[in-house]
Each structure stands twice: as structure tokens, then as C-alpha cells.
JSON list of C-alpha atoms in Angstrom, two decimals:
[
{"chain": "E", "resi": 1, "resn": "UNK", "atom": "CA", "xyz": [21.03, 8.18, -49.14]},
{"chain": "E", "resi": 2, "resn": "UNK", "atom": "CA", "xyz": [21.98, 9.21, -45.53]},
{"chain": "E", "resi": 3, "resn": "UNK", "atom": "CA", "xyz": [20.62, 7.03, -42.67]},
{"chain": "E", "resi": 4, "resn": "UNK", "atom": "CA", "xyz": [20.33, 9.41, -39.31]},
{"chain": "E", "resi": 5, "resn": "UNK", "atom": "CA", "xyz": [20.12, 6.53, -36.71]},
{"chain": "E", "resi": 6, "resn": "UNK", "atom": "CA", "xyz": [18.25, 3.45, -35.99]},
{"chain": "E", "resi": 7, "resn": "UNK", "atom": "CA", "xyz": [15.65, 3.50, -33.35]},
{"chain": "E", "resi": 8, "resn": "UNK", "atom": "CA", "xyz": [15.61, 0.25, -30.92]},
{"chain": "E", "resi": 9, "resn": "UNK", "atom": "CA", "xyz": [12.47, -1.22, -29.87]},
{"chain": "E", "resi": 10, "resn": "UNK", "atom": "CA", "xyz": [11.82, -0.08, -26.11]},
{"chain": "E", "resi": 11, "resn": "UNK", "atom": "CA", "xyz": [8.98, -1.06, -23.97]},
{"chain": "E", "resi": 12, "resn": "UNK", "atom": "CA", "xyz": [7.38, 1.85, -21.98]},
{"chain": "E", "resi": 13, "resn": "UNK", "atom": "CA", "xyz": [4.64, 1.75, -19.22]},
{"chain": "E", "resi": 14, "resn": "UNK", "atom": "CA", "xyz": [2.59, 4.37, -17.43]},
{"chain": "E", "resi": 15, "resn": "UNK", "atom": "CA", "xyz": [1.94, 3.62, -13.76]},
{"chain": "E", "resi": 16, "resn": "UNK", "atom": "CA", "xyz": [-0.72, 5.99, -11.88]},
{"chain": "E", "resi": 17, "resn": "UNK", "atom": "CA", "xyz": [-2.99, 5.48, -9.04]},
{"chain": "E", "resi": 18, "resn": "UNK", "atom": "CA", "xyz": [-6.60, 6.89, -9.03]},
{"chain": "E", "resi": 19, "resn": "UNK", "atom": "CA", "xyz": [-7.48, 8.18, -5.75]},
{"chain": "E", "resi": 20, "resn": "UNK", "atom": "CA", "xyz": [-11.26, 8.44, -6.37]},
{"chain": "E", "resi": 21, "resn": "UNK", "atom": "CA", "xyz": [-12.56, 6.01, -9.15]},
{"chain": "E", "resi": 22, "resn": "UNK", "atom": "CA", "xyz": [-15.93, 7.21, -9.14]},
{"chain": "E", "resi": 23, "resn": "UNK", "atom": "CA", "xyz": [-18.28, 9.59, -7.29]},
{"chain": "E", "resi": 24, "resn": "UNK", "atom": "CA", "xyz": [-19.67, 6.59, -5.08]},
{"chain": "E", "resi": 25, "resn": "UNK", "atom": "CA", "xyz": [-16.33, 5.30, -4.31]},
{"chain": "E", "resi": 26, "resn": "UNK", "atom": "CA", "xyz": [-15.04, 5.95, -0.78]},
{"chain": "E", "resi": 27, "resn": "UNK", "atom": "CA", "xyz": [-12.02, 7.73, -0.06]},
{"chain": "E", "resi": 28, "resn": "UNK", "atom": "CA", "xyz": [-9.32, 5.07, 1.15]},
{"chain": "E", "resi": 29, "resn": "UNK", "atom": "CA", "xyz": [-8.88, 4.97, 5.05]},
{"chain": "E", "resi": 30, "resn": "UNK", "atom": "CA", "xyz": [-5.18, 6.06, 5.49]},
{"chain": "E", "resi": 31, "resn": "UNK", "atom": "CA", "xyz": [-3.30, 4.79, 8.76]},
{"chain": "E", "resi": 32, "resn": "UNK", "atom": "CA", "xyz": [0.33, 5.63, 9.82]},
{"chain": "E", "resi": 33, "resn": "UNK", "atom": "CA", "xyz": [2.96, 4.90, 12.28]},
{"chain": "E", "resi": 34, "resn": "UNK", "atom": "CA", "xyz": [0.61, 6.01, 15.12]},
{"chain": "E", "resi": 35, "resn": "UNK", "atom": "CA", "xyz": [-1.61, 2.94, 14.56]},
{"chain": "E", "resi": 36, "resn": "UNK", "atom": "CA", "xyz": [1.52, 0.62, 15.41]},
{"chain": "E", "resi": 37, "resn": "UNK", "atom": "CA", "xyz": [0.18, -1.98, 18.22]},
{"chain": "E", "resi": 38, "resn": "UNK", "atom": "CA", "xyz": [-3.52, -0.62, 18.18]},
{"chain": "E", "resi": 39, "resn": "UNK", "atom": "CA", "xyz": [-6.68, -2.15, 16.90]},
{"chain": "E", "resi": 40, "resn": "UNK", "atom": "CA", "xyz": [-8.36, 0.18, 14.13]},
{"chain": "E", "resi": 41, "resn": "UNK", "atom": "CA", "xyz": [-11.93, 0.57, 13.43]},
{"chain": "E", "resi": 42, "resn": "UNK", "atom": "CA", "xyz": [-12.78, 0.40, 9.78]},
{"chain": "E", "resi": 43, "resn": "UNK", "atom": "CA", "xyz": [-16.06, 1.42, 8.81]},
{"chain": "E", "resi": 44, "resn": "UNK", "atom": "CA", "xyz": [-17.54, 2.15, 5.43]},
{"chain": "E", "resi": 45, "resn": "UNK", "atom": "CA", "xyz": [-14.11, 1.82, 3.38]},
{"chain": "E", "resi": 46, "resn": "UNK", "atom": "CA", "xyz": [-13.33, -0.26, 0.43]},
{"chain": "E", "resi": 47, "resn": "UNK", "atom": "CA", "xyz": [-9.48, 0.25, 0.96]},
{"chain": "E", "resi": 48, "resn": "UNK", "atom": "CA", "xyz": [-6.94, 0.86, 3.84]},
{"chain": "E", "resi": 49, "resn": "UNK", "atom": "CA", "xyz": [-3.53, 2.28, 2.98]},
{"chain": "E", "resi": 50, "resn": "UNK", "atom": "CA", "xyz": [-0.88, 1.67, 5.40]},
{"chain": "E", "resi": 51, "resn": "UNK", "atom": "CA", "xyz": [1.50, 4.59, 4.82]},
{"chain": "E", "resi": 52, "resn": "UNK", "atom": "CA", "xyz": [4.71, 4.25, 6.63]},
{"chain": "E", "resi": 53, "resn": "UNK", "atom": "CA", "xyz": [7.92, 6.45, 6.68]},
{"chain": "E", "resi": 54, "resn": "UNK", "atom": "CA", "xyz": [11.22, 5.28, 4.75]},
{"chain": "E", "resi": 55, "resn": "UNK", "atom": "CA", "xyz": [13.85, 6.21, 2.29]},
{"chain": "E", "resi": 56, "resn": "UNK", "atom": "CA", "xyz": [14.55, 5.03, -1.16]},
{"chain": "E", "resi": 57, "resn": "UNK", "atom": "CA", "xyz": [18.44, 5.02, -0.69]},
{"chain": "E", "resi": 58, "resn": "UNK", "atom": "CA", "xyz": [18.81, 2.34, 2.14]},
{"chain": "E", "resi": 59, "resn": "UNK", "atom": "CA", "xyz": [17.17, -0.38, -0.09]},
{"chain": "E", "resi": 60, "resn": "UNK", "atom": "CA", "xyz": [14.65, -1.14, 2.90]},
{"chain": "E", "resi": 61, "resn": "UNK", "atom": "CA", "xyz": [11.10, -1.76, 2.27]},
{"chain": "E", "resi": 62, "resn": "UNK", "atom": "CA", "xyz": [8.12, -2.08, 4.23]},
{"chain": "E", "resi": 63, "resn": "UNK", "atom": "CA", "xyz": [6.98, -5.39, 3.27]},
{"chain": "E", "resi": 64, "resn": "UNK", "atom": "CA", "xyz": [3.86, -7.36, 4.41]},
{"chain": "E", "resi": 65, "resn": "UNK", "atom": "CA", "xyz": [4.78, -10.55, 6.70]},
{"chain": "E", "resi": 66, "resn": "UNK", "atom": "CA", "xyz": [1.28, -11.29, 8.18]},
{"chain": "E", "resi": 67, "resn": "UNK", "atom": "CA", "xyz": [-2.26, -11.00, 7.06]},
{"chain": "E", "resi": 68, "resn": "UNK", "atom": "CA", "xyz": [-4.51, -13.16, 9.51]},
{"chain": "E", "resi": 69, "resn": "UNK", "atom": "CA", "xyz": [-7.97, -13.01, 10.06]},
{"chain": "E", "resi": 70, "resn": "UNK", "atom": "CA", "xyz": [-10.06, -14.59, 12.71]},
{"chain": "E", "resi": 71, "resn": "UNK", "atom": "CA", "xyz": [-10.70, -17.79, 11.07]},
{"chain": "E", "resi": 72, "resn": "UNK", "atom": "CA", "xyz": [-8.15, -20.15, 9.63]},
{"chain": "E", "resi": 73, "resn": "UNK", "atom": "CA", "xyz": [-8.79, -19.45, 5.98]},
{"chain": "E", "resi": 74, "resn": "UNK", "atom": "CA", "xyz": [-10.43, -16.00, 6.32]},
{"chain": "E", "resi": 75, "resn": "UNK", "atom": "CA", "xyz": [-9.32, -12.57, 6.45]},
{"chain": "E", "resi": 76, "resn": "UNK", "atom": "CA", "xyz": [-11.34, -9.08, 6.41]},
{"chain": "E", "resi": 77, "resn": "UNK", "atom": "CA", "xyz": [-8.71, -7.52, 4.01]},
{"chain": "E", "resi": 78, "resn": "UNK", "atom": "CA", "xyz": [-6.53, -8.59, 1.22]},
{"chain": "E", "resi": 79, "resn": "UNK", "atom": "CA", "xyz": [-3.21, -7.10, 0.07]},
{"chain": "E", "resi": 80, "resn": "UNK", "atom": "CA", "xyz": [-3.41, -5.53, -3.17]},
{"chain": "E", "resi": 81, "resn": "UNK", "atom": "CA", "xyz": [0.01, -5.36, -5.11]},
{"chain": "E", "resi": 82, "resn": "UNK", "atom": "CA", "xyz": [3.39, -4.46, -3.90]},
{"chain": "E", "resi": 83, "resn": "UNK", "atom": "CA", "xyz": [4.62, -1.55, -1.77]},
{"chain": "E", "resi": 84, "resn": "UNK", "atom": "CA", "xyz": [4.85, 1.68, -3.41]},
{"chain": "E", "resi": 85, "resn": "UNK", "atom": "CA", "xyz": [7.32, 4.56, -2.42]},
{"chain": "E", "resi": 86, "resn": "UNK", "atom": "CA", "xyz": [6.37, 7.93, -2.84]},
{"chain": "E", "resi": 87, "resn": "UNK", "atom": "CA", "xyz": [9.01, 10.76, -2.21]},
{"chain": "E", "resi": 88, "resn": "UNK", "atom": "CA", "xyz": [8.22, 13.89, -0.35]},
{"chain": "E", "resi": 89, "resn": "UNK", "atom": "CA", "xyz": [8.46, 17.05, -2.16]},
{"chain": "E", "resi": 90, "resn": "UNK", "atom": "CA", "xyz": [11.15, 19.64, -1.31]},
{"chain": "E", "resi": 91, "resn": "UNK", "atom": "CA", "xyz": [14.85, 20.63, -2.07]},
{"chain": "E", "resi": 92, "resn": "UNK", "atom": "CA", "xyz": [16.48, 17.74, -0.12]},
{"chain": "E", "resi": 93, "resn": "UNK", "atom": "CA", "xyz": [14.67, 14.95, -1.74]},
{"chain": "E", "resi": 94, "resn": "UNK", "atom": "CA", "xyz": [17.63, 14.05, -4.17]},
{"chain": "E", "resi": 95, "resn": "UNK", "atom": "CA", "xyz": [19.93, 14.03, -1.20]},
{"chain": "E", "resi": 96, "resn": "UNK", "atom": "CA", "xyz": [17.92, 12.21, 1.41]},
{"chain": "E", "resi": 97, "resn": "UNK", "atom": "CA", "xyz": [15.51, 9.87, -0.71]},
{"chain": "E", "resi": 98, "resn": "UNK", "atom": "CA", "xyz": [12.86, 10.51, 2.38]},
{"chain": "E", "resi": 99, "resn": "UNK", "atom": "CA", "xyz": [9.48, 9.50, 1.46]},
{"chain": "E", "resi": 100, "resn": "UNK", "atom": "CA", "xyz": [6.50, 7.09, 2.51]},
{"chain": "E", "resi": 101, "resn": "UNK", "atom": "CA", "xyz": [5.88, 3.65, 1.30]},
{"chain": "E", "resi": 102, "resn": "UNK", "atom": "CA", "xyz": [2.21, 2.58, 0.83]},
{"chain": "E", "resi": 103, "resn": "UNK", "atom": "CA", "xyz": [0.79, -0.86, 1.12]},
{"chain": "E", "resi": 104, "resn": "UNK", "atom": "CA", "xyz": [-2.93, -0.89, 0.11]},
{"chain": "E", "resi": 105, "resn": "UNK", "atom": "CA", "xyz": [-5.36, -3.47, 1.41]},
{"chain": "E", "resi": 106, "resn": "UNK", "atom": "CA", "xyz": [-9.01, -4.20, -0.15]},
{"chain": "E", "resi": 107, "resn": "UNK", "atom": "CA", "xyz": [-11.67, -4.50, 2.56]},
{"chain": "E", "resi": 108, "resn": "UNK", "atom": "CA", "xyz": [-13.66, -7.80, 1.55]},
{"chain": "E", "resi": 109, "resn": "UNK", "atom": "CA", "xyz": [-15.74, -8.51, 4.69]},
{"chain": "E", "resi": 110, "resn": "UNK", "atom": "CA", "xyz": [-16.50, -7.79, 8.33]},
{"chain": "E", "resi": 111, "resn": "UNK", "atom": "CA", "xyz": [-13.99, -9.25, 10.94]},
{"chain": "E", "resi": 112, "resn": "UNK", "atom": "CA", "xyz": [-10.83, -8.54, 12.77]},
{"chain": "E", "resi": 113, "resn": "UNK", "atom": "CA", "xyz": [-7.40, -9.11, 10.80]},
{"chain": "E", "resi": 114, "resn": "UNK", "atom": "CA", "xyz": [-3.99, -8.73, 12.20]},
{"chain": "E", "resi": 115, "resn": "UNK", "atom": "CA", "xyz": [-1.35, -7.34, 9.66]},
{"chain": "E", "resi": 116, "resn": "UNK", "atom": "CA", "xyz": [2.48, -7.12, 10.30]},
{"chain": "E", "resi": 117, "resn": "UNK", "atom": "CA", "xyz": [5.04, -5.31, 8.17]},
{"chain": "E", "resi": 118, "resn": "UNK", "atom": "CA", "xyz": [8.68, -5.29, 8.38]},
{"chain": "E", "resi": 119, "resn": "UNK", "atom": "CA", "xyz": [11.03, -2.76, 7.26]},
{"chain": "E", "resi": 120, "resn": "UNK", "atom": "CA", "xyz": [13.91, -4.73, 5.51]},
{"chain": "E", "resi": 121, "resn": "UNK", "atom": "CA", "xyz": [16.14, -5.28, 2.76]},
{"chain": "E", "resi": 122, "resn": "UNK", "atom": "CA", "xyz": [14.47, -7.98, 0.73]},
{"chain": "E", "resi": 123, "resn": "UNK", "atom": "CA", "xyz": [17.67, -9.59, -0.27]},
{"chain": "E", "resi": 124, "resn": "UNK", "atom": "CA", "xyz": [18.95, -9.82, 3.35]},
{"chain": "E", "resi": 125, "resn": "UNK", "atom": "CA", "xyz": [16.37, -12.53, 4.64]},
{"chain": "E", "resi": 126, "resn": "UNK", "atom": "CA", "xyz": [18.59, -13.77, 7.12]},
{"chain": "E", "resi": 127, "resn": "UNK", "atom": "CA", "xyz": [18.90, -10.48, 8.90]},
{"chain": "E", "resi": 128, "resn": "UNK", "atom": "CA", "xyz": [16.41, -9.09, 11.38]},
{"chain": "E", "resi": 129, "resn": "UNK", "atom": "CA", "xyz": [14.14, -6.29, 10.18]},
{"chain": "E", "resi": 130, "resn": "UNK", "atom": "CA", "xyz": [14.92, -2.67, 11.14]},
{"chain": "E", "resi": 131, "resn": "UNK", "atom": "CA", "xyz": [11.50, -2.03, 12.47]},
{"chain": "E", "resi": 132, "resn": "UNK", "atom": "CA", "xyz": [8.07, -3.75, 12.80]},
{"chain": "E", "resi": 133, "resn": "UNK", "atom": "CA", "xyz": [4.65, -2.57, 12.45]},
{"chain": "E", "resi": 134, "resn": "UNK", "atom": "CA", "xyz": [1.55, -4.42, 13.74]},
{"chain": "E", "resi": 135, "resn": "UNK", "atom": "CA", "xyz": [-2.04, -3.25, 13.58]},
{"chain": "E", "resi": 136, "resn": "UNK", "atom": "CA", "xyz": [-5.32, -4.95, 13.95]},
{"chain": "E", "resi": 137, "resn": "UNK", "atom": "CA", "xyz": [-8.07, -3.98, 11.31]},
{"chain": "E", "resi": 138, "resn": "UNK", "atom": "CA", "xyz": [-11.44, -4.30, 13.09]},
{"chain": "E", "resi": 139, "resn": "UNK", "atom": "CA", "xyz": [-13.73, -4.03, 10.08]},
{"chain": "E", "resi": 140, "resn": "UNK", "atom": "CA", "xyz": [-17.43, -3.41, 11.10]},
{"chain": "E", "resi": 141, "resn": "UNK", "atom": "CA", "xyz": [-19.23, -2.44, 8.16]},
{"chain": "E", "resi": 142, "resn": "UNK", "atom": "CA", "xyz": [-18.62, -2.50, 4.47]},
{"chain": "E", "resi": 143, "resn": "UNK", "atom": "CA", "xyz": [-19.62, 0.37, 2.02]},
{"chain": "E", "resi": 144, "resn": "UNK", "atom": "CA", "xyz": [-22.86, 0.38, 0.86]},
{"chain": "E", "resi": 145, "resn": "UNK", "atom": "CA", "xyz": [-23.26, -0.91, -2.85]},
{"chain": "E", "resi": 146, "resn": "UNK", "atom": "CA", "xyz": [-24.89, 1.92, -4.94]},
{"chain": "E", "resi": 147, "resn": "UNK", "atom": "CA", "xyz": [-28.06, 0.88, -6.61]},
{"chain": "E", "resi": 148, "resn": "UNK", "atom": "CA", "xyz": [-27.44, 0.30, -10.44]},
{"chain": "E", "resi": 149, "resn": "UNK", "atom": "CA", "xyz": [-29.83, 2.71, -12.45]},
{"chain": "E", "resi": 150, "resn": "UNK", "atom": "CA", "xyz": [-32.41, 0.91, -14.50]},
{"chain": "E", "resi": 151, "resn": "UNK", "atom": "CA", "xyz": [-32.94, 2.09, -18.12]},
{"chain": "E", "resi": 152, "resn": "UNK", "atom": "CA", "xyz": [-36.94, 3.52, -18.59]}
]
């Protein structure tokens, strides 16, 4: 009997982001570099996505350094997960690694929250950040919760 090969145990995972989970789920509010240093009004959004340019070759990542609300223990948004890199499409992507980093924040209540991100290499904590991004998210209203249909 001839044995062709042995398959080793391997772990695989599938990662994806659902842009719109349900018909009544509001589209996330996306802000970019133009919001740096500004106060942005958030109304009716469940999520705020901060999308900033970067490259995958440098090792630098836009990491969240501060999420501070008006109160000592309160914040109108919370960070969801870790930064995700999305390459731009085109012929030069493999050569440049250019794309965007996204940090997603869930809107949890009304109020103002200061958010600060730094573009840095995580393993070089003693080095100053290459860039800093600061924004105040002024959440003025939450999305309406749809009524749960009742059965006849």
C-alpha cells in the first residue's frame, strides 16, 4: 500500500466585516484626516469609523491612545476591536503597501468624547509617534431602536 502524504492539522479562520447587518441598522459614520483637531457632531449613528492613511510595509499602525468622555468614568463611544488595515486597489499596492487603517467605535450614549490616535510602531514604545490625530466626538442623538414586531 502506497501512502501519498500526510495532512497536518491546520487552523484557518475567516474574517469579514458586515457593512450593514440589518435593514434598520444605520450606516457607520466615517471620518478621516480632515477631522483632525475638530469637533464632529454625531447624530443617529451606531458606529463611528476613523479611517486614516497608512502603509503596511513600515510597521506603523494607527493605535488608540485616549478615549475620554466628559465624566470621570463615562464615554459616549467605546473602541471595538483593534485597527484593521485595508489596502487600496491598484497595480502599485504590492510595491507600496499603501492603504488605510480603520478604528471602529460603538456609540453608547450622548455626550462629548475626546479620541486620540497615534501612528507608531507598537514595539518602539519609547520613540515618539510619527503622527497624532485628535478629534472630539459630540454625540447628540442615538439611533432609534426599531420596534420588535409582535406575533398575531
